[in-house]
Amino acid sequence: MIKSKIIDYLKKAISVNLRNYPRLSASMVEVFIPENEKFGHYSTNAALKLAKILKRNPIQIAEEIKSQLEKQPNISGLIDKTKIAAPGFINFFIKKEYLAKRLKEILKKKDKFGQGEPKKRTIVVEYSSPNIAKPLGVHHLRSTIIGQALINILRFVGYRVISLSFPGDWGTQFGLLIAGYKKWGNPEKIKKEPIKEMLRLYVKFSRAAKKNPKLLDEGRKEFKKLEQGDKENRRLWKWFLDESLRDFERVYKLLDIKIDHTIPESYYEPELKSLINNALDKGIAKKGKDGSVVIPIPNSPTPEIIQKSDGGTIYTTRELAAIKHRLKKWKADKILYVAANQQTFHINQVFRSAELLGFAKSGQLGHIKFGMMLAPSGKKFATREGRLIPLEEVLEEATKRSLKIVQKLNPQLPKKEKERVAKIVGIGAVKFFDLSQNRLSDIVFDWNKMLNLKGSSAPYIQYTYARLKSILRKSGGPQKTFNLSLLKNEHELAILNYLLYFPEIIEDSAIYYEPNRLAGYLLRLAEKANLFYETTPVLRAELKLRNSRLALIEAISLIIKNGLKLLGVEAPEKM
Ligand code: ARG
């Protein structure tokens, strides 16, 4: 990668002068992509950092580094020139020949361009993880969409990734559901609309229990029976679980989500007793007077309960068993939890407990947090009759609105094709809207932004892609004779250079677990492509130039398509 090459050059150039400079740390020689191409293709603030430590003039240090850089033989193949900019940046300009060489590489490697070497490291990514007997909530959707994009990206850079969901299917609430079912349930209704009916029974029962606390005991009893293996309760619970998982599967299919393993909480039930006993034996956990078992966590206000006073287990106990199992089964180097900001405290406590128990080393467990998705009003998503607005309705609406867009853009397209494209655009828009924003911030659902053909949206990129593909179709297929040195107007050079950032952007998206870096890159690439397309004649240009421009267009479309694919968004050939 170009960036790492420049870092190496820099390090060498600085160490020649090491007598005068402090010891180098990695953070001292950082290279970044400047916002504006005026400041080169890459830039470093290394001289500014050194100047601060040495209390010297940064420009002077930049001059010293620059002259050392120019003495290195290799740099001439890659760097055209370096320039110093106030207050002490060193900016690097890449050679045109080098850019052309890499463009050929894109055309050759196609969707493999930017792919990393296998890293021999395994990451388990836990995502989605809905609770059964309830519809998927908005936070589960964010987890699902962000999680899948991260999984795709991590795989692309070379990790072995195991993707899994950890549905919540155990705990007192299922006792309440069973009690509710026994009182008011009707198997036909469950078969017809499983999630809706289970939620109705649960809500009805817990409302009734608020007025009559005796019912709560009834629910607890049903859960106890379930834990102890009561046949009827097991049957009901298993039925609820299967129906729920089937329903989730339908949603995943709509969103093109592929989860390798679905391992619900209940899976760990048989191991919990010994886990608790081991924790006590090791002296990590302590027994309370009331019979509960807790893990005291240094510097945390609350100890983590792993056994209730009635001897029952708790969510955390199952979380801990899951960590142990995942690290062992897949020899995982890391487990990432794609889960909402609000879960931070709980997840932290679980991680610390797992470390105290020796299940995981520090740094092996990571929480990939995200903010809330708010309704257009800026408030939490409203529930309708106690249930969330179903995702299908959102996707249907997105598709309906997209159909209007496609209708306007391309009225000649056959009806069936329009409908197919509208689906790609609608679902892509919903996903991209989520993925293009900073993962940690709360985001406000907004149809107009999501579907704005001229804005920061999937349809904008998809439309750019379709336009590029249409030029390629009109040109009559791949061209053999081109001469990339003919590409030299500012728009061409800007894109040529921007295309090469792709592998680095992917790598950064993987390092920081931020798909929005890739999304932002694709938006800017589409902008540059449009600028090029609108200012530079392609099909009407003289043959060699025409073919070279077509080669550039081919490369742009390859990168857009592959970038979107990593985000889980499809790119239609026509729109
Ligand atoms: N089931 C939880 C919920 O619905 C999410 C679980 C997140 N993952 C975890 N291991 N805590 O909110």
XYZ file of C-alpha atoms and ligand atoms in Angstrom:
587
model
C 0.000 0.000 0.000
C 1.196 3.464 -0.848
C 0.614 4.845 2.602
C 2.794 2.256 4.314
C 5.515 2.790 1.712
C 5.538 6.486 2.465
C 5.693 5.769 6.172
C 8.751 3.592 5.580
C 10.459 6.309 3.579
C 9.682 8.803 6.240
C 11.008 6.639 9.009
C 14.232 6.109 7.123
C 14.606 9.780 6.357
C 14.061 10.679 9.985
C 16.338 8.031 11.435
C 19.303 9.233 9.398
C 19.131 12.238 11.615
C 18.341 10.283 14.708
C 21.187 11.912 16.626
C 19.237 15.117 16.581
C 15.757 13.661 16.985
C 14.076 11.820 19.828
C 13.245 8.140 19.525
C 10.557 7.539 16.965
C 7.232 6.132 17.920
C 4.645 4.995 15.405
C 2.346 7.874 16.263
C 5.082 10.343 15.309
C 5.118 9.338 11.677
C 1.505 9.340 10.625
C 0.490 9.794 7.037
C -2.994 10.847 6.022
C -4.992 11.746 2.955
C -5.431 15.537 2.705
C -8.940 16.901 2.225
C -7.811 18.921 -0.752
C -5.639 17.545 -3.538
C -3.790 20.849 -3.597
C -1.964 19.544 -0.549
C -0.771 16.434 -2.312
C -2.002 12.876 -2.303
C -0.596 12.128 1.105
C 0.601 14.334 3.883
C 2.384 14.044 7.210
C 2.648 16.195 10.305
C 5.766 14.374 11.527
C 7.862 17.548 11.417
C 5.298 19.373 13.539
C 5.367 16.648 16.123
C 9.150 16.545 16.250
C 9.289 20.320 16.463
C 7.066 20.303 19.486
C 9.293 17.843 21.333
C 12.535 19.518 20.269
C 11.161 23.049 20.652
C 12.467 23.891 17.201
C 11.080 25.526 14.095
C 8.845 22.960 12.295
C 9.562 24.288 8.823
C 13.256 23.792 9.411
C 12.712 20.213 10.495
C 10.456 19.617 7.506
C 13.271 20.882 5.257
C 15.704 18.470 6.884
C 13.383 15.543 6.403
C 12.575 16.538 2.842
C 16.222 16.630 1.834
C 16.786 13.210 3.377
C 13.702 11.875 1.588
C 15.038 13.031 -1.743
C 18.295 11.159 -1.175
C 16.486 7.823 -1.015
C 16.775 5.981 -4.323
C 13.447 4.179 -4.229
C 11.271 7.154 -3.723
C 11.667 8.263 -7.320
C 9.511 5.376 -8.560
C 6.589 6.436 -6.426
C 6.880 10.067 -5.483
C 6.915 12.801 -8.031
C 7.723 15.554 -5.564
C 7.401 16.557 -1.933
C 6.384 20.022 -0.863
C 6.423 21.770 2.464
C 3.339 23.640 3.565
C 2.882 25.931 6.537
C 3.051 25.416 9.439
C 5.251 22.371 8.770
C 3.415 19.703 6.805
C 5.239 17.609 4.251
C 3.009 16.827 1.284
C 3.664 14.005 -1.132
C 2.670 13.954 -4.784
C 2.488 10.559 -6.490
C 3.985 9.965 -9.946
C 1.514 9.727 -12.807
C 3.217 6.599 -14.177
C 2.681 4.914 -10.861
C -1.018 5.786 -10.867
C -1.379 4.373 -14.364
C 0.299 1.151 -13.319
C -2.108 0.733 -10.443
C -5.072 1.451 -12.680
C -4.075 -1.527 -14.780
C -3.951 -3.560 -11.589
C -7.566 -2.624 -10.815
C -8.668 -3.683 -14.274
C -6.861 -6.971 -13.898
C -7.795 -7.889 -10.346
C -11.374 -6.616 -10.590
C -13.276 -7.384 -7.379
C -10.075 -8.743 -5.838
C -8.391 -5.342 -5.979
C -7.633 -4.215 -2.451
C -8.148 -7.634 -0.941
C -5.739 -8.417 1.903
C -3.541 -11.461 2.327
C -4.980 -14.090 4.699
C -4.041 -12.950 8.183
C -4.341 -16.262 10.061
C -6.359 -14.532 12.743
C -9.891 -15.398 13.696
C -12.501 -12.886 14.772
C -15.893 -13.902 16.074
C -18.469 -11.206 15.397
C -21.638 -11.375 17.438
C -24.404 -9.293 15.906
C -28.155 -8.962 15.548
C -28.940 -11.079 18.671
C -32.649 -10.313 18.949
C -34.853 -11.544 21.745
C -37.348 -14.175 20.708
C -41.121 -13.764 20.882
C -40.738 -10.100 19.937
C -40.231 -8.355 16.625
C -36.721 -7.220 15.781
C -36.209 -3.800 17.318
C -34.557 -0.855 15.613
C -31.343 -1.457 17.574
C -31.267 -5.045 16.351
C -31.541 -3.762 12.819
C -28.655 -1.395 13.275
C -26.643 -4.198 14.808
C -27.532 -6.467 11.898
C -26.689 -3.960 9.168
C -23.502 -2.612 10.751
C -22.442 -6.089 11.838
C -22.814 -7.585 8.376
C -20.852 -4.740 6.769
C -18.038 -5.182 9.281
C -17.986 -8.909 8.721
C -17.684 -8.384 4.956
C -14.923 -5.825 5.405
C -12.948 -7.875 7.924
C -13.125 -10.904 5.639
C -11.973 -8.816 2.690
C -8.886 -7.594 4.517
C -7.987 -11.196 5.310
C -9.415 -12.244 8.671
C -11.187 -15.501 9.233
C -14.516 -14.286 10.527
C -17.144 -16.355 12.290
C -20.468 -14.535 12.309
C -22.982 -15.383 14.944
C -26.176 -14.288 16.582
C -26.974 -14.837 20.254
C -30.751 -14.619 20.499
C -32.250 -14.043 23.920
C -34.434 -17.059 24.559
C -34.038 -17.706 28.277
C -35.139 -15.960 31.432
C -38.204 -15.181 33.515
C -39.983 -13.385 30.683
C -40.473 -16.735 28.960
C -42.157 -17.993 32.114
C -44.571 -15.082 31.799
C -45.138 -15.885 28.147
C -45.858 -19.544 28.934
C -48.244 -18.547 31.716
C -49.956 -16.105 29.367
C -50.250 -18.751 26.699
C -51.723 -21.247 29.137
C -54.334 -18.669 30.145
C -55.310 -17.082 26.847
C -53.295 -18.730 24.085
C -54.561 -20.219 20.872
C -52.233 -22.389 18.769
C -53.890 -21.355 15.491
C -53.226 -17.710 16.162
C -49.567 -18.405 16.955
C -49.163 -20.376 13.764
C -50.699 -17.554 11.756
C -48.795 -14.614 13.184
C -46.287 -16.017 15.656
C -44.400 -12.919 16.756
C -47.447 -10.707 16.934
C -49.396 -13.219 18.983
C -46.539 -14.058 21.364
C -45.949 -10.389 21.981
C -49.660 -9.841 22.599
C -49.765 -12.643 25.173
C -46.640 -11.436 26.900
C -47.815 -7.829 27.055
C -51.271 -8.843 28.250
C -49.819 -11.044 30.960
C -47.287 -8.546 32.253
C -49.955 -5.813 32.323
C -52.238 -8.074 34.308
C -49.336 -8.932 36.625
C -48.831 -5.263 37.411
C -52.306 -5.172 38.911
C -52.101 -8.615 40.424
C -48.574 -9.488 41.589
C -49.625 -13.077 42.234
C -49.494 -13.581 38.487
C -45.847 -12.683 38.517
C -45.194 -15.592 40.853
C -47.118 -17.788 38.466
C -44.843 -16.681 35.635
C -41.739 -17.300 37.731
C -43.016 -20.748 38.559
C -43.487 -21.548 34.900
C -39.912 -20.499 34.215
C -38.646 -22.603 37.106
C -40.509 -25.566 35.628
C -38.946 -24.817 32.263
C -35.495 -24.741 33.828
C -36.156 -28.048 35.546
C -37.118 -29.668 32.269
C -40.902 -29.859 32.564
C -42.015 -31.551 29.345
C -44.967 -29.343 28.452
C -43.117 -26.099 29.161
C -40.107 -27.257 27.175
C -42.366 -28.092 24.257
C -44.040 -24.690 24.317
C -40.796 -22.824 24.706
C -39.135 -24.760 21.867
C -42.119 -23.990 19.669
C -41.894 -20.262 20.471
C -38.168 -20.361 19.751
C -38.553 -22.095 16.388
C -41.361 -19.815 15.254
C -39.347 -16.747 16.231
C -36.185 -17.873 14.497
C -38.184 -18.598 11.382
C -39.582 -15.108 11.465
C -36.133 -13.537 11.919
C -34.857 -15.601 9.021
C -37.451 -14.000 6.752
C -36.211 -10.538 7.700
C -32.578 -11.544 7.192
C -33.445 -12.807 3.756
C -35.019 -9.480 2.821
C -31.872 -7.710 3.955
C -29.493 -10.251 2.448
C -27.937 -11.088 5.805
C -26.044 -14.339 6.271
C -25.356 -15.441 9.819
C -23.041 -18.464 10.132
C -24.246 -19.637 13.530
C -27.287 -18.916 15.627
C -26.589 -19.968 19.192
C -29.241 -18.776 21.636
C -28.739 -18.210 25.342
C -30.444 -21.476 26.274
C -27.646 -23.408 24.593
C -25.444 -22.667 27.576
C -27.916 -23.801 30.233
C -26.201 -27.166 30.922
C -22.844 -25.518 31.627
C -23.904 -22.839 34.045
C -23.784 -24.801 37.297
C -20.195 -25.833 36.805
C -19.273 -22.356 35.642
C -20.607 -20.916 38.899
C -18.881 -23.575 40.994
C -15.566 -23.011 39.247
C -15.836 -19.292 39.795
C -16.400 -19.952 43.494
C -13.557 -22.486 43.669
C -11.150 -20.065 42.079
C -12.145 -17.458 44.612
C -13.179 -15.022 41.894
C -16.853 -15.242 42.848
C -18.306 -14.938 46.344
C -21.419 -16.314 47.926
C -23.722 -13.733 49.504
C -25.755 -14.280 52.682
C -28.934 -14.646 50.652
C -27.479 -17.473 48.560
C -26.663 -15.362 45.527
C -23.252 -15.571 43.879
C -21.465 -12.447 42.702
C -18.174 -11.492 41.076
C -16.789 -8.343 42.721
C -15.220 -6.167 40.048
C -12.358 -3.879 41.066
C -13.237 -0.190 40.670
C -16.797 -0.943 39.643
C -19.674 0.212 41.839
C -21.611 -3.008 41.347
C -20.536 -6.603 41.572
C -21.747 -8.842 38.767
C -24.406 -11.332 39.827
C -23.989 -14.778 38.301
C -26.511 -16.641 40.450
C -29.730 -15.330 41.931
C -30.677 -15.982 45.541
C -33.181 -18.629 44.425
C -30.345 -20.542 42.762
C -31.383 -19.549 39.220
C -28.925 -18.239 36.686
C -28.923 -14.877 35.012
C -28.146 -13.285 31.643
C -24.530 -12.624 32.660
C -23.932 -16.275 33.511
C -24.901 -17.207 29.967
C -22.813 -14.389 28.501
C -19.776 -15.765 30.324
C -20.390 -19.325 29.162
C -20.731 -18.013 25.608
C -17.357 -16.243 25.774
C -15.624 -19.369 26.994
C -17.242 -21.469 24.294
C -16.563 -19.085 21.407
C -12.908 -18.574 22.194
C -12.349 -22.286 22.501
C -14.483 -23.603 19.662
C -13.130 -21.298 16.981
C -9.727 -20.618 18.562
C -10.746 -16.997 18.214
C -8.248 -14.221 18.697
C -11.028 -11.737 19.286
C -14.746 -11.500 19.857
C -16.560 -8.369 18.757
C -20.013 -7.513 20.053
C -21.992 -5.273 17.733
C -24.445 -3.940 20.304
C -26.105 -0.643 21.212
C -24.446 2.125 23.236
C -26.967 1.547 25.999
C -25.515 -1.872 26.688
C -22.072 -0.501 27.477
C -22.236 -0.934 31.237
C -23.544 -4.483 31.110
C -21.092 -5.537 28.410
C -18.185 -3.975 30.255
C -19.072 -5.829 33.414
C -19.300 -9.088 31.491
C -15.933 -8.485 29.812
C -14.244 -7.703 33.121
C -15.786 -10.785 34.728
C -14.571 -12.951 31.851
C -11.075 -11.565 32.275
C -11.121 -12.153 36.032
C -12.211 -15.734 35.430
C -9.355 -16.189 32.973
C -11.679 -16.916 30.037
C -10.380 -14.008 27.984
C -7.298 -11.827 27.955
C -7.600 -8.105 28.138
C -8.148 -6.657 24.675
C -9.627 -9.866 23.343
C -13.215 -8.712 23.765
C -14.484 -5.632 22.005
C -17.777 -3.768 22.105
C -18.612 -2.180 18.751
C -21.150 0.390 19.902
C -23.711 2.355 17.983
C -26.188 5.116 18.664
C -29.955 5.052 18.444
C -32.029 5.310 15.305
C -34.658 7.932 16.063
C -37.999 8.453 14.396
C -38.344 11.415 11.994
C -39.730 13.405 14.932
C -36.359 13.014 16.670
C -37.963 10.860 19.354
C -37.646 7.162 19.980
C -39.452 5.012 17.445
C -43.077 4.773 18.461
C -44.648 1.436 18.953
C -47.964 0.606 17.471
C -50.229 -1.406 19.782
C -47.126 -2.132 21.801
C -45.149 -3.373 18.827
C -42.563 -1.750 16.669
C -43.378 -0.673 13.145
C -42.401 -3.810 11.251
C -39.284 -3.644 9.130
C -41.159 -5.076 6.169
C -43.308 -1.964 6.126
C -40.241 0.258 6.078
C -38.669 -1.724 3.251
C -41.899 -1.775 1.300
C -42.246 1.967 1.623
C -38.604 2.430 0.561
C -39.214 0.258 -2.472
C -42.409 2.122 -3.347
C -40.648 5.466 -3.171
C -37.711 4.099 -5.181
C -40.047 2.875 -7.883
C -41.104 6.474 -8.445
C -37.475 7.483 -8.793
C -36.706 4.724 -11.278
C -39.895 5.540 -13.181
C -38.714 9.098 -13.607
C -35.109 8.273 -14.481
C -35.786 5.478 -16.874
C -39.389 5.257 -18.071
C -38.493 2.857 -20.909
C -37.329 0.108 -18.557
C -39.711 -2.890 -18.612
C -42.057 -2.970 -15.620
C -40.572 -6.121 -14.075
C -37.092 -4.656 -14.350
C -38.226 -1.402 -12.767
C -39.600 -3.303 -9.818
C -36.418 -5.298 -9.410
C -34.271 -2.153 -9.525
C -36.607 -0.329 -7.124
C -36.081 -3.070 -4.580
C -32.291 -2.846 -4.901
C -32.446 0.924 -4.579
C -34.929 0.977 -1.685
C -33.193 -1.606 0.461
C -29.785 -0.199 -0.432
C -30.964 3.255 0.626
C -32.111 2.060 4.051
C -28.857 0.222 4.698
C -26.565 2.922 3.372
C -28.337 5.593 5.392
C -27.327 3.703 8.517
C -23.828 2.777 7.357
C -22.830 6.190 6.059
C -23.202 7.914 9.410
C -20.882 7.875 12.344
C -21.662 4.645 14.109
C -21.642 6.213 17.559
C -24.090 9.032 16.931
C -27.827 8.821 17.170
C -29.341 9.107 13.735
C -32.712 10.424 12.693
C -34.678 8.435 10.151
C -35.253 10.640 7.119
C -36.828 9.461 3.875
C -35.677 12.483 1.913
C -32.038 12.146 2.836
C -32.124 8.414 2.374
C -33.479 8.623 -1.164
C -31.978 11.916 -2.311
C -30.583 11.276 -5.773
C -28.340 14.302 -5.452
C -27.246 13.805 -1.883
C -25.286 11.499 0.380
C -27.321 8.444 -0.383
C -27.094 4.980 -1.873
C -29.297 5.942 -4.842
C -26.823 8.716 -5.694
C -23.967 6.220 -5.898
C -26.108 3.595 -7.583
C -27.210 6.082 -10.220
C -23.626 7.134 -10.841
C -22.745 3.492 -11.289
C -25.606 2.891 -13.720
C -24.555 5.914 -15.785
C -20.976 4.676 -15.980
C -22.187 1.244 -17.013
C -24.340 2.767 -19.688
C -21.323 4.483 -21.254
C -19.452 1.192 -21.206
C -22.368 -0.538 -22.908
C -22.569 2.144 -25.571
C -18.844 1.886 -26.208
C -19.232 -1.708 -27.311
C -17.305 -3.606 -24.662
C -13.767 -3.669 -23.253
C -11.128 -1.819 -25.212
C -7.700 -3.232 -25.938
C -5.695 -0.227 -27.009
C -5.363 2.502 -24.473
C -2.596 4.692 -23.266
C -3.080 5.819 -19.739
C -0.514 8.572 -19.976
C -3.112 10.383 -22.033
C -5.185 10.811 -18.889
C -4.001 14.125 -17.636
C -6.793 16.613 -17.188
C -7.488 17.553 -13.584
C -10.663 15.461 -13.264
C -8.994 12.395 -14.671
C -6.002 12.723 -12.424
C -8.176 13.387 -9.404
C -10.053 10.143 -9.932
C -7.051 8.113 -10.933
C -5.480 9.025 -7.684
C -8.628 8.675 -5.620
C -9.196 5.122 -6.840
C -5.940 4.055 -5.285
C -7.034 5.032 -1.821
C -9.550 2.205 -1.901
C -7.385 -0.489 -0.234
C -6.325 1.963 2.455
C -9.856 3.073 3.166
C -10.940 -0.532 3.520
C -8.078 -1.184 5.869
C -9.003 1.846 7.996
C -12.648 0.779 8.036
C -11.464 -2.570 9.389
C -9.036 -1.129 11.940
C -11.542 1.313 13.403
C -14.590 -0.870 12.752
C -16.130 2.041 10.892
C -18.019 1.197 7.714
C -18.857 4.898 7.358
C -15.268 5.482 6.202
C -15.911 3.271 3.199
C -19.366 4.793 2.663
C -17.902 8.323 2.698
C -15.182 7.284 0.290
C -17.713 5.896 -2.169
C -19.740 9.099 -2.009
C -16.702 11.218 -2.807
C -15.631 8.844 -5.550
C -19.097 9.124 -7.091
C -18.864 12.921 -6.903
C -15.542 12.902 -8.718
C -16.826 10.441 -11.270
C -19.805 12.689 -11.999
C -17.590 15.714 -12.349
C -15.378 13.851 -14.777
C -18.334 12.508 -16.719
C -20.003 15.884 -16.997
C -16.902 17.787 -18.073
C -14.962 15.347 -20.214
C -16.148 13.853 -23.492
C -15.608 10.116 -23.586
C -17.250 8.446 -26.567
C -16.609 11.423 -28.799
C -12.890 11.678 -27.998
C -10.124 10.575 -30.351
C -9.748 6.763 -30.345
C -6.819 6.235 -27.970
C -7.987 8.885 -25.581
C -11.519 7.526 -25.756
C -10.291 4.068 -24.855
C -8.157 5.346 -22.016
C -11.130 7.215 -20.591
C -13.223 4.096 -20.947
C -10.582 2.170 -19.016
C -10.821 4.738 -16.256
C -14.604 4.407 -16.216
C -14.313 0.653 -16.071
C -12.031 0.950 -13.040
C -14.352 3.406 -11.272
C -17.331 1.154 -11.780
C -15.419 -1.860 -10.473
C -14.484 -0.019 -7.297
C -17.981 1.369 -6.737
C -19.568 -2.008 -7.216
C -17.173 -3.792 -4.925
C -17.259 -1.069 -2.286
C -21.046 -1.152 -2.176
C -21.001 -4.923 -2.055
C -18.848 -4.829 1.054
C -21.471 -2.599 2.636
C -24.157 -5.061 1.614
C -25.608 -2.767 -1.036
C -26.229 -3.881 -4.590
C -25.406 -1.793 -7.653
C -27.946 -2.026 -10.503
C -26.584 -2.066 -14.067
C -29.460 0.155 -15.231
C -31.475 2.648 -13.290
N -30.425 -9.701 23.156
C -29.988 -8.383 23.458
C -31.103 -7.385 23.179
O -32.047 -7.709 22.566
C -28.781 -7.983 22.686
C -27.588 -8.822 22.993
C -26.286 -8.176 22.687
N -25.236 -9.120 22.874
C -24.777 -9.504 24.024
N -23.952 -10.513 24.062
N -25.088 -8.884 25.153
O -31.074 -6.265 23.520
